[in-house]
mmCIF file of C-alpha atoms in Angstrom:
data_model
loop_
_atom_site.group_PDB
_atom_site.id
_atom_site.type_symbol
_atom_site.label_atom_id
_atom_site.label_comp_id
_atom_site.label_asym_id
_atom_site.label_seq_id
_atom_site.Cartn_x
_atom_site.Cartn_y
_atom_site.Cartn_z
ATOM 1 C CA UNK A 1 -16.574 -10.495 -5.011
ATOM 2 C CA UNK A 2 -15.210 -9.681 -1.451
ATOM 3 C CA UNK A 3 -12.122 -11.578 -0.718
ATOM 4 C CA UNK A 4 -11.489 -9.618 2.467
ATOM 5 C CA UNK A 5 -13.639 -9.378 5.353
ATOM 6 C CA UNK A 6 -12.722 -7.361 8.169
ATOM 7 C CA UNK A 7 -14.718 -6.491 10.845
ATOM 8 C CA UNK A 8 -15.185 -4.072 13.028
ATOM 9 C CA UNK A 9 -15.669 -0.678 10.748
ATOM 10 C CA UNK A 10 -15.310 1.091 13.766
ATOM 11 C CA UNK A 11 -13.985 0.934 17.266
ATOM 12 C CA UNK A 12 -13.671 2.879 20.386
ATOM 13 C CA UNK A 13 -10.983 1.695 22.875
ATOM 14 C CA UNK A 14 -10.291 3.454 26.296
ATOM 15 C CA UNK A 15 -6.308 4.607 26.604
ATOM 16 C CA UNK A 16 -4.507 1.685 27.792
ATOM 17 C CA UNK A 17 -6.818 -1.113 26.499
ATOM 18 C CA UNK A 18 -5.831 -3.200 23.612
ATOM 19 C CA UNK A 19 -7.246 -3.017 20.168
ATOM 20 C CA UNK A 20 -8.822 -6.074 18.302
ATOM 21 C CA UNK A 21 -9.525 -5.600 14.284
ATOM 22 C CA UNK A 22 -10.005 -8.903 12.386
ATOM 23 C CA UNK A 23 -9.866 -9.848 9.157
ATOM 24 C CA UNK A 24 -11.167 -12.954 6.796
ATOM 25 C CA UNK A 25 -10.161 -14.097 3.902
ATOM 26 C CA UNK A 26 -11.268 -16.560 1.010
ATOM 27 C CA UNK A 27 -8.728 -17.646 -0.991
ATOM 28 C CA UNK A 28 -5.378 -19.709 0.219
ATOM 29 C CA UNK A 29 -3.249 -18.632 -3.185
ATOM 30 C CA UNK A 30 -2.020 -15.529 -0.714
ATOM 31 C CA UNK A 31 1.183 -15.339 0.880
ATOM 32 C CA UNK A 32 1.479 -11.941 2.486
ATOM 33 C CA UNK A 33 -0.533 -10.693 5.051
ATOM 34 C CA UNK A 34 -0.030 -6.929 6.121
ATOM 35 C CA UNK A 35 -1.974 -4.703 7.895
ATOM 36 C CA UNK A 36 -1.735 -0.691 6.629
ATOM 37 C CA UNK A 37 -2.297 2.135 9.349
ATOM 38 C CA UNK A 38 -3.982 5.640 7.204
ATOM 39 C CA UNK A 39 -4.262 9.343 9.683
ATOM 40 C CA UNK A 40 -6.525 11.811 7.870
ATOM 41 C CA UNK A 41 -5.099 13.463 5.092
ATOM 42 C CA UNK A 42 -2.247 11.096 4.284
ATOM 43 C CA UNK A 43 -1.508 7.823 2.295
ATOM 44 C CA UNK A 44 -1.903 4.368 4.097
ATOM 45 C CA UNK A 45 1.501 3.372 5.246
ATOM 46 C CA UNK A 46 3.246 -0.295 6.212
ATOM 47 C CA UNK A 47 2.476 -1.076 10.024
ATOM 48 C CA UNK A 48 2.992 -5.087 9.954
ATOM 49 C CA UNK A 49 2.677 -7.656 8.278
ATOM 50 C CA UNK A 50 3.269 -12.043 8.324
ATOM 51 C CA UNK A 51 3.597 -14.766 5.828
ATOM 52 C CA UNK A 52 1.551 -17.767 6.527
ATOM 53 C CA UNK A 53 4.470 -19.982 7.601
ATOM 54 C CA UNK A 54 4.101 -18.032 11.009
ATOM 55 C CA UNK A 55 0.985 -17.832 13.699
ATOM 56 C CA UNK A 56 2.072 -14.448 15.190
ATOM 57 C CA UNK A 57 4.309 -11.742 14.750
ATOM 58 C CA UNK A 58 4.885 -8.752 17.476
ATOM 59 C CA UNK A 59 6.076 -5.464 16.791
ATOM 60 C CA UNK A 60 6.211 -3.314 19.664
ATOM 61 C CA UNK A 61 2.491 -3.055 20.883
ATOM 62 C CA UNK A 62 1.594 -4.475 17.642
ATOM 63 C CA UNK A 63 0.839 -8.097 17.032
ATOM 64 C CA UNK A 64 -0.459 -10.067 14.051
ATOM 65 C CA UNK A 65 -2.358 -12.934 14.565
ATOM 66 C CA UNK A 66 -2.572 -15.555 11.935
ATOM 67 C CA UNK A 67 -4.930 -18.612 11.774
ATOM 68 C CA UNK A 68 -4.409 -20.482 8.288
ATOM 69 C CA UNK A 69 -6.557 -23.392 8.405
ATOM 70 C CA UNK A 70 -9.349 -20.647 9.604
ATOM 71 C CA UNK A 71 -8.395 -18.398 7.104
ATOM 72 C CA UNK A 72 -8.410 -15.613 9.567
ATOM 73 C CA UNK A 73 -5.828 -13.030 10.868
ATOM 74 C CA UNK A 74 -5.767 -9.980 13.286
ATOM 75 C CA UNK A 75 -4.236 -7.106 14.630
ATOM 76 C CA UNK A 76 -4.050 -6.410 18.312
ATOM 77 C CA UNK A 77 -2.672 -3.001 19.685
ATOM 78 C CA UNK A 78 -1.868 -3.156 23.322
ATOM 79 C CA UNK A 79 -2.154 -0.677 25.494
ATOM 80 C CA UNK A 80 -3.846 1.345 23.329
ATOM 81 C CA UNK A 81 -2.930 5.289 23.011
ATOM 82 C CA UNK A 82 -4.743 8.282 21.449
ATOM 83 C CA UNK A 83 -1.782 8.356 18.879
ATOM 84 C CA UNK A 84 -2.341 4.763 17.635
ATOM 85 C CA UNK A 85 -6.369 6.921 16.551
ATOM 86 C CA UNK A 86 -6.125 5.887 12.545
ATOM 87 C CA UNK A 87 -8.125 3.921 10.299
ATOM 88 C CA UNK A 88 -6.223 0.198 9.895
ATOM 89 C CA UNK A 89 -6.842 -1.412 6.793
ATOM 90 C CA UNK A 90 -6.094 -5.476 6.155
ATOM 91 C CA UNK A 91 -4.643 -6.660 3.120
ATOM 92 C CA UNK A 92 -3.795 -9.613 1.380
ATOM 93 C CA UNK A 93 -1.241 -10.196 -1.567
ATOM 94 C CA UNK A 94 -2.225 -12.173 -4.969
ATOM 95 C CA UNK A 95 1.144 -11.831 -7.205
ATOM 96 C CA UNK A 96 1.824 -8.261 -6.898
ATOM 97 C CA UNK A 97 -1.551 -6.812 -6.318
ATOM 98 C CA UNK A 98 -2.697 -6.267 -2.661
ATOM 99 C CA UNK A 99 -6.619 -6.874 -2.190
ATOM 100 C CA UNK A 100 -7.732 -4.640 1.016
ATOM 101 C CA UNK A 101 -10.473 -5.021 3.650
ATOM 102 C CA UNK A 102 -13.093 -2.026 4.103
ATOM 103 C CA UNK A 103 -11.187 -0.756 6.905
ATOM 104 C CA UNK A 104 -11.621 -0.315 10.961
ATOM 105 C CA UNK A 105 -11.976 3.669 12.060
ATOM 106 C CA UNK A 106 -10.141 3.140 15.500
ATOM 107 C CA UNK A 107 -10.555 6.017 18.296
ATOM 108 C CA UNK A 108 -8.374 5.722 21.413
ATOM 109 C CA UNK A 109 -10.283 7.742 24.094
ATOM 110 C CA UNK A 110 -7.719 9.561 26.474
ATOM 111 C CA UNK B 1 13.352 12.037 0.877
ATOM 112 C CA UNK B 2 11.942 8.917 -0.190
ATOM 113 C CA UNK B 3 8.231 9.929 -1.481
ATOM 114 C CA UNK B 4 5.423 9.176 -3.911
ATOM 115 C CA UNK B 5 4.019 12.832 -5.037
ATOM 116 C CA UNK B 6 0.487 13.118 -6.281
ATOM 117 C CA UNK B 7 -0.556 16.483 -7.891
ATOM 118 C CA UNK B 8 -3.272 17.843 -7.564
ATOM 119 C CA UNK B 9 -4.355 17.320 -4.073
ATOM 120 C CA UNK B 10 -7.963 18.496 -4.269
ATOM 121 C CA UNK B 11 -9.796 18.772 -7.507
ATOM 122 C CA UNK B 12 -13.445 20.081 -8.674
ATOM 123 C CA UNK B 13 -14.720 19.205 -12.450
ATOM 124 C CA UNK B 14 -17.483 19.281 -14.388
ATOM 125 C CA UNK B 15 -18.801 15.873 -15.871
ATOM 126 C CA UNK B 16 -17.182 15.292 -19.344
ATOM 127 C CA UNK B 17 -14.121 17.622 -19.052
ATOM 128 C CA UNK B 18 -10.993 15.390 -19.395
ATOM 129 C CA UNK B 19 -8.357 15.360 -16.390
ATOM 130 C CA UNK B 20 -5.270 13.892 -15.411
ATOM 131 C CA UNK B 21 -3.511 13.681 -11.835
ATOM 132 C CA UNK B 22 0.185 13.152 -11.501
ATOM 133 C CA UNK B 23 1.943 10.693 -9.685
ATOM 134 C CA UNK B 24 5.638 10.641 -8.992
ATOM 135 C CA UNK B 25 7.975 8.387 -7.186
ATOM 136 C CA UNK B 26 11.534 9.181 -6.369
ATOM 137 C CA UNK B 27 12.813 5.336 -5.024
ATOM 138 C CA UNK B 28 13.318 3.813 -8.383
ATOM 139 C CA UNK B 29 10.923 1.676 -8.237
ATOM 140 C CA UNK B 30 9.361 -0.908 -10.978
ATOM 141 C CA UNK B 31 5.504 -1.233 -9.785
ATOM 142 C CA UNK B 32 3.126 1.380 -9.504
ATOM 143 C CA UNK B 33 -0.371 1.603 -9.460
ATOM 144 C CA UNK B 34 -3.302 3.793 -9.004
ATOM 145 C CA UNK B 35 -6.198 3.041 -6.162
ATOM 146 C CA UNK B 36 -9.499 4.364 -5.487
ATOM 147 C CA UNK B 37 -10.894 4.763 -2.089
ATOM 148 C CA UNK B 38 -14.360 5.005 -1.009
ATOM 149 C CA UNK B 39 -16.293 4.473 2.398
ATOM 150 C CA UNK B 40 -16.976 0.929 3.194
ATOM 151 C CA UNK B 41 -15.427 -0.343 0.220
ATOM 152 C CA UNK B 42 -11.280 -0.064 1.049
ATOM 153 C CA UNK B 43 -8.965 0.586 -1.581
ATOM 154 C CA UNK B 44 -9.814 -0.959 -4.811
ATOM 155 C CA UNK B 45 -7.044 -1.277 -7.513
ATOM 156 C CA UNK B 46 -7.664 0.892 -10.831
ATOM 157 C CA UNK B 47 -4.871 0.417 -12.926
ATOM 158 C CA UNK B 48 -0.981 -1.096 -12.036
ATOM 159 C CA UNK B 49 2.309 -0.875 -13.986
ATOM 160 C CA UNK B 50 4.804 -3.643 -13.696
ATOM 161 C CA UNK B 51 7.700 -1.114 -15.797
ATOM 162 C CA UNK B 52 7.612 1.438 -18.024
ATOM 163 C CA UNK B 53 5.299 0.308 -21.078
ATOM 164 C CA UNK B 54 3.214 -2.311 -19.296
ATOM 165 C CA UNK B 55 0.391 -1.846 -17.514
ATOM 166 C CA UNK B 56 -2.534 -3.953 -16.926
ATOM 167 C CA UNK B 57 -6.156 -3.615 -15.470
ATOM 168 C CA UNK B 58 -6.939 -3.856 -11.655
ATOM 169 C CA UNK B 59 -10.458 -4.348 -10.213
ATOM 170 C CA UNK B 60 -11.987 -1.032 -11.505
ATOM 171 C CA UNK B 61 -10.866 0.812 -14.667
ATOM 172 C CA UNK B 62 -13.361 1.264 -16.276
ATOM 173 C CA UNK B 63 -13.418 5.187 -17.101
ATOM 174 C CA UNK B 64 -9.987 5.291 -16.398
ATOM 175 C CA UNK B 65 -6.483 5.671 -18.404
ATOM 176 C CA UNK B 66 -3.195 5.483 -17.557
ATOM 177 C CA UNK B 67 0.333 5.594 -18.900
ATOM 178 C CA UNK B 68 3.772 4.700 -18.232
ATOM 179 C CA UNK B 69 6.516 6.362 -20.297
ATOM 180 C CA UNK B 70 8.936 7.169 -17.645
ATOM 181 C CA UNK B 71 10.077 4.865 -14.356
ATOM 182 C CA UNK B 72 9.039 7.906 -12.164
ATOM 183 C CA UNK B 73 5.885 8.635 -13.541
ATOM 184 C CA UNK B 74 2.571 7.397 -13.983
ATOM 185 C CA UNK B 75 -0.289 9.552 -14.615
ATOM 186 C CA UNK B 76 -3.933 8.444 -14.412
ATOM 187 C CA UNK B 77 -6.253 10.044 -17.305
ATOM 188 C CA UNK B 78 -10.039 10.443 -16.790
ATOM 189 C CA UNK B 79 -10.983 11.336 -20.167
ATOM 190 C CA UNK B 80 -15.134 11.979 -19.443
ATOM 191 C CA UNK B 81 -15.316 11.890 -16.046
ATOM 192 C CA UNK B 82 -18.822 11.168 -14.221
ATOM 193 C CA UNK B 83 -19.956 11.683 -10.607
ATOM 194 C CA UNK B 84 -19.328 8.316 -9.917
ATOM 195 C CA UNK B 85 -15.838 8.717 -9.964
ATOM 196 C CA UNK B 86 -15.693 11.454 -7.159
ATOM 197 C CA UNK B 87 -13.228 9.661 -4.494
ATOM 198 C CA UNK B 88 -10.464 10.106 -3.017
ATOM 199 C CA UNK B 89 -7.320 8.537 -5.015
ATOM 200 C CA UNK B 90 -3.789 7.278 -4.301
ATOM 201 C CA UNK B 91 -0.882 6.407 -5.743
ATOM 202 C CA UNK B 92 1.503 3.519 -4.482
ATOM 203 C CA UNK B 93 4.823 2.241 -5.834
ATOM 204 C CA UNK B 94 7.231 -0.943 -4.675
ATOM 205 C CA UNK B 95 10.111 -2.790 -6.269
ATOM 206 C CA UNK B 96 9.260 -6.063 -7.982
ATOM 207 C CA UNK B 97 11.600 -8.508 -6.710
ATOM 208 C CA UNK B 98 13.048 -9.915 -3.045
ATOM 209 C CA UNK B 99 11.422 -8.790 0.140
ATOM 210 C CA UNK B 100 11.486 -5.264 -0.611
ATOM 211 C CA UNK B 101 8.449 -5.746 -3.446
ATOM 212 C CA UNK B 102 6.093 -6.669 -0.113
ATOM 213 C CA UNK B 103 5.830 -2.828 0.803
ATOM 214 C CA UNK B 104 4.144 -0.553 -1.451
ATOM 215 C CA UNK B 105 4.208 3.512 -0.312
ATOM 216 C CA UNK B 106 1.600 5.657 -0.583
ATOM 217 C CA UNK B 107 1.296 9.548 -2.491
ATOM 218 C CA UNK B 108 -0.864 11.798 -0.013
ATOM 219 C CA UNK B 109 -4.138 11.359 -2.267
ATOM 220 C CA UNK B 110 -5.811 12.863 -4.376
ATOM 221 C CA UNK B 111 -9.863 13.978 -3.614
ATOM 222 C CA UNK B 112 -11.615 14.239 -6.511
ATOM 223 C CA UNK B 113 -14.969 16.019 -6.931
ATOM 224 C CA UNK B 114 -17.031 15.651 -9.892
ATOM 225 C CA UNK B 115 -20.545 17.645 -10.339
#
């Protein structure tokens, strides 16, 4: 069964404009929520992440989102830049397994 | 360097003839596990290793081995492989305990083709 939603699989985003990719989840036994950022070719790798005792977290131009009692966090990207092009992937952590969302394609259009 | 090594990168078989692709860490680490990624479907855990000798079942093993004799390694057997196992796999490793366990690193993948 999908645990993970996330929505959308693919977005285009003009340079500058900020980046939206949610996610949905079914189960509240998780307690870490990070977000994984793959280029072609390579491994995923760690972009950000929050436990559920927080509603946001900001990184740079990276901010998680977090909605518990919707079961629901994002990822925004502000202003947006053709480097940030990637596919983001959701996750959410049961023990010591991570259970992934589908995955956005992001483009950044210069 | 810190790294999680996958070997090969890019493989072609035949249904049926047995294969194995290595995975390597260099960071010490206790947990490592094998994933499987495929369009529209995310990563999807195969097998996981919480030390050397134990490993346990993820979401998808079926047609799938694995072993864990050394810290460092943990190679992932396909013993008859089928078409339906062409994907592209990775390898990931974290430590167990504290913070640190939260952040698993990624080999470069493995795509696997199977006629």
């Amino acid at each position: 069964q999908q645990q993970v939603k996330q929505s959308p699989q693919s977005l285009i985003v003009q340079k500058g404009g900020i980046s939206i990719i949610n996610c949905a989840y079914e189960n509240t036994a998780f307690d870490y929520f990070p977000w994984y950022q793959q280029f072609p070719g390579k491994g995923p790798a760690l972009l950000i992440a929050i436990r559920p005792d927080v509603s946001e977290k900001k990184e740079g131009r990276f901010t998680i989102s977090f909605n518990k009692s919707a079961k629901q966090f994002s990822l925004h990207i502000m202003d947006s830049q053709p480097g940030d092009s990637a596919t983001y992937f959701c996750a959410v952590k049961r023990s010591y397994q991570l259970i992934w969302g589908a995955g956005t394609k992001l483009i950044i259009k210069p | 360097e810190a790294q999680v090594t996958q070997n090969p990168r890019y493989l072609i078989t035949v249904t049926g003839k047995k294969l194995t692709v290595t995975c390597s860490q260099n960071m010490n680490h206790e947990y490592m596990s094998w994933y499987r990624q495929d369009p529209g479907l995310g990563l999807r855990q195969i097998y996981y290793s919480m030390n050397v000798e134990v490993t346990d079942k993820g979401d998808v093993p079926e047609g799938y081995k694995v072993s864990r004799k050394e810290k460092r390694n943990f190679p992932l057997i396909l013993e008859s492989p089928s078409p339906n196992q062409t994907s592209l796999y990775f390898c990931a490793s974290s430590f167990i305990s504290g913070r640190a366990q939260e952040t698993q690193y990624f080999g470069p993948g493995t795509r696997l083709l199977v006629l």
